[in-house]
Amino acid sequence: VHIWAGTILTKLHHYSEALTCFKVILEVDPKNLYALKSKTLCCLKNGALGQALETILIAYEQNPENADSIIRRGIVLSDLGQYSEALEDFHRAWGKEQSSSTERELNLCHKLKI
């Protein structure tokens, strides 16, 4: 229930409320990749860059080959002003097999010239 509530709240741009849902999920299942990536997004939108980085690093360590985690880590690093590291992540993710959602995120990064 919390995963769907968090997803809906995120889509409605209610990031603080969504963050609460994802935290509950991670208390029960600390390795839930979807919740980790979603929590990262909510932290970014709330300006909690340190918490966003901490969260995406957990997701990345679980599966360092996951293109979506690599892209999100790149976005966080970019927001932290670590542009060289972010660019390395974007280039690395570009070479990974991409899902449609990953491709959309890569296109967004390209549009933002990150």
mmCIF file of C-alpha atoms in Angstrom:
data_model
loop_
_atom_site.group_PDB
_atom_site.id
_atom_site.type_symbol
_atom_site.label_atom_id
_atom_site.label_comp_id
_atom_site.label_asym_id
_atom_site.label_seq_id
_atom_site.Cartn_x
_atom_site.Cartn_y
_atom_site.Cartn_z
ATOM 1 C CA VAL A 1 0.000 0.000 0.000
ATOM 2 C CA HIS A 2 2.767 2.459 0.916
ATOM 3 C CA ILE A 3 4.582 1.948 -2.384
ATOM 4 C CA TRP A 4 1.509 2.918 -4.391
ATOM 5 C CA ALA A 5 0.652 5.795 -2.083
ATOM 6 C CA GLY A 6 4.215 7.101 -2.342
ATOM 7 C CA THR A 7 4.153 6.800 -6.120
ATOM 8 C CA ILE A 8 0.855 8.648 -6.411
ATOM 9 C CA LEU A 9 1.965 11.366 -4.006
ATOM 10 C CA THR A 10 5.187 11.792 -6.004
ATOM 11 C CA LYS A 11 3.217 12.168 -9.239
ATOM 12 C CA LEU A 12 1.087 14.810 -7.491
ATOM 13 C CA HIS A 13 4.299 16.619 -6.424
ATOM 14 C CA HIS A 14 3.602 15.999 -2.719
ATOM 15 C CA TYR A 15 7.205 15.034 -2.085
ATOM 16 C CA SER A 16 7.247 15.341 1.709
ATOM 17 C CA GLU A 17 4.252 13.041 2.079
ATOM 18 C CA ALA A 18 5.673 10.607 -0.503
ATOM 19 C CA LEU A 19 8.992 10.596 1.343
ATOM 20 C CA THR A 20 7.200 9.413 4.483
ATOM 21 C CA CYS A 21 5.736 6.472 2.535
ATOM 22 C CA PHE A 22 9.096 5.462 1.102
ATOM 23 C CA LYS A 23 10.749 5.685 4.522
ATOM 24 C CA VAL A 24 8.126 3.271 5.921
ATOM 25 C CA ILE A 25 8.814 0.836 3.071
ATOM 26 C CA LEU A 26 12.564 1.043 3.679
ATOM 27 C CA GLU A 27 12.121 0.329 7.394
ATOM 28 C CA VAL A 28 10.554 -3.002 6.412
ATOM 29 C CA ASP A 29 12.677 -3.662 3.313
ATOM 30 C CA PRO A 30 15.885 -1.555 3.389
ATOM 31 C CA LYS A 31 17.023 -2.941 0.025
ATOM 32 C CA ASN A 32 13.877 -2.099 -1.931
ATOM 33 C CA LEU A 33 15.424 -0.549 -5.039
ATOM 34 C CA TYR A 34 12.238 1.195 -6.180
ATOM 35 C CA ALA A 35 11.743 2.809 -2.761
ATOM 36 C CA LEU A 36 15.407 3.865 -2.613
ATOM 37 C CA LYS A 37 15.275 5.520 -6.038
ATOM 38 C CA SER A 38 11.920 7.145 -5.246
ATOM 39 C CA LYS A 39 13.190 8.394 -1.887
ATOM 40 C CA THR A 40 16.168 9.904 -3.708
ATOM 41 C CA LEU A 41 13.839 11.817 -6.024
ATOM 42 C CA CYS A 42 11.748 13.101 -3.111
ATOM 43 C CA CYS A 43 14.870 14.216 -1.252
ATOM 44 C CA LEU A 44 16.090 16.058 -4.366
ATOM 45 C CA LYS A 45 12.756 17.813 -4.798
ATOM 46 C CA ASN A 46 12.797 18.817 -1.119
ATOM 47 C CA GLY A 47 16.366 20.156 -1.395
ATOM 48 C CA ALA A 48 17.832 17.500 0.913
ATOM 49 C CA LEU A 49 20.845 16.823 -1.309
ATOM 50 C CA GLY A 50 22.921 15.070 1.355
ATOM 51 C CA GLN A 51 20.117 12.634 2.113
ATOM 52 C CA ALA A 52 19.520 12.143 -1.620
ATOM 53 C CA LEU A 53 23.170 11.216 -2.137
ATOM 54 C CA GLU A 54 23.200 8.880 0.857
ATOM 55 C CA THR A 55 20.076 7.129 -0.421
ATOM 56 C CA ILE A 56 21.138 6.741 -4.053
ATOM 57 C CA LEU A 57 24.527 5.397 -2.962
ATOM 58 C CA ILE A 58 22.721 2.575 -1.153
ATOM 59 C CA ALA A 59 20.756 1.791 -4.328
ATOM 60 C CA TYR A 60 23.895 2.011 -6.458
ATOM 61 C CA GLU A 61 25.884 -0.294 -4.170
ATOM 62 C CA GLN A 62 23.118 -2.910 -4.424
ATOM 63 C CA ASN A 63 23.196 -2.915 -8.200
ATOM 64 C CA PRO A 64 26.013 -0.850 -9.739
ATOM 65 C CA GLU A 65 24.961 -1.916 -13.241
ATOM 66 C CA ASN A 66 21.427 -0.506 -12.979
ATOM 67 C CA ALA A 67 21.275 2.372 -15.478
ATOM 68 C CA ASP A 68 18.491 4.133 -13.591
ATOM 69 C CA SER A 69 20.532 4.179 -10.370
ATOM 70 C CA ILE A 70 23.571 5.450 -12.274
ATOM 71 C CA ILE A 71 21.524 8.267 -13.834
ATOM 72 C CA ARG A 72 19.965 9.264 -10.528
ATOM 73 C CA ARG A 73 23.379 9.287 -8.881
ATOM 74 C CA GLY A 74 24.556 11.533 -11.716
ATOM 75 C CA ILE A 75 21.640 13.899 -11.167
ATOM 76 C CA VAL A 76 22.383 14.124 -7.442
ATOM 77 C CA LEU A 77 26.091 14.700 -8.099
ATOM 78 C CA SER A 78 25.213 17.399 -10.631
ATOM 79 C CA ASP A 79 22.938 19.134 -8.119
ATOM 80 C CA LEU A 80 25.829 19.005 -5.642
ATOM 81 C CA GLY A 81 28.071 20.726 -8.202
ATOM 82 C CA GLN A 82 30.182 17.616 -8.870
ATOM 83 C CA TYR A 83 29.818 17.938 -12.628
ATOM 84 C CA SER A 84 32.750 15.773 -13.749
ATOM 85 C CA GLU A 85 31.538 12.828 -11.676
ATOM 86 C CA ALA A 86 27.967 13.391 -12.859
ATOM 87 C CA LEU A 87 29.063 13.438 -16.473
ATOM 88 C CA GLU A 88 30.934 10.159 -15.973
ATOM 89 C CA ASP A 89 27.719 8.594 -14.652
ATOM 90 C CA PHE A 90 25.682 9.886 -17.596
ATOM 91 C CA HIS A 91 28.217 8.544 -20.083
ATOM 92 C CA ARG A 92 28.319 5.198 -18.280
ATOM 93 C CA ALA A 93 24.527 4.953 -18.185
ATOM 94 C CA TRP A 94 24.339 5.790 -21.867
ATOM 95 C CA GLY A 95 26.163 2.537 -22.601
ATOM 96 C CA LYS A 96 23.777 0.413 -20.539
ATOM 97 C CA GLU A 97 20.740 -1.338 -21.888
ATOM 98 C CA GLN A 98 17.997 1.196 -21.379
ATOM 99 C CA SER A 99 14.379 0.893 -20.463
ATOM 100 C CA SER A 100 11.934 3.481 -21.772
ATOM 101 C CA SER A 101 11.971 5.324 -18.423
ATOM 102 C CA THR A 102 15.775 5.399 -18.425
ATOM 103 C CA GLU A 103 15.766 6.690 -21.987
ATOM 104 C CA ARG A 104 13.368 9.488 -20.973
ATOM 105 C CA GLU A 105 15.696 10.468 -18.135
ATOM 106 C CA LEU A 106 18.709 10.470 -20.459
ATOM 107 C CA ASN A 107 16.795 12.676 -22.902
ATOM 108 C CA LEU A 108 15.943 15.039 -20.049
ATOM 109 C CA CYS A 109 19.605 15.214 -19.036
ATOM 110 C CA HIS A 110 20.515 15.987 -22.635
ATOM 111 C CA LYS A 111 17.917 18.773 -22.796
ATOM 112 C CA LEU A 112 19.245 20.227 -19.546
ATOM 113 C CA LYS A 113 22.784 19.905 -20.952
ATOM 114 C CA ILE A 114 23.936 18.135 -17.827
#
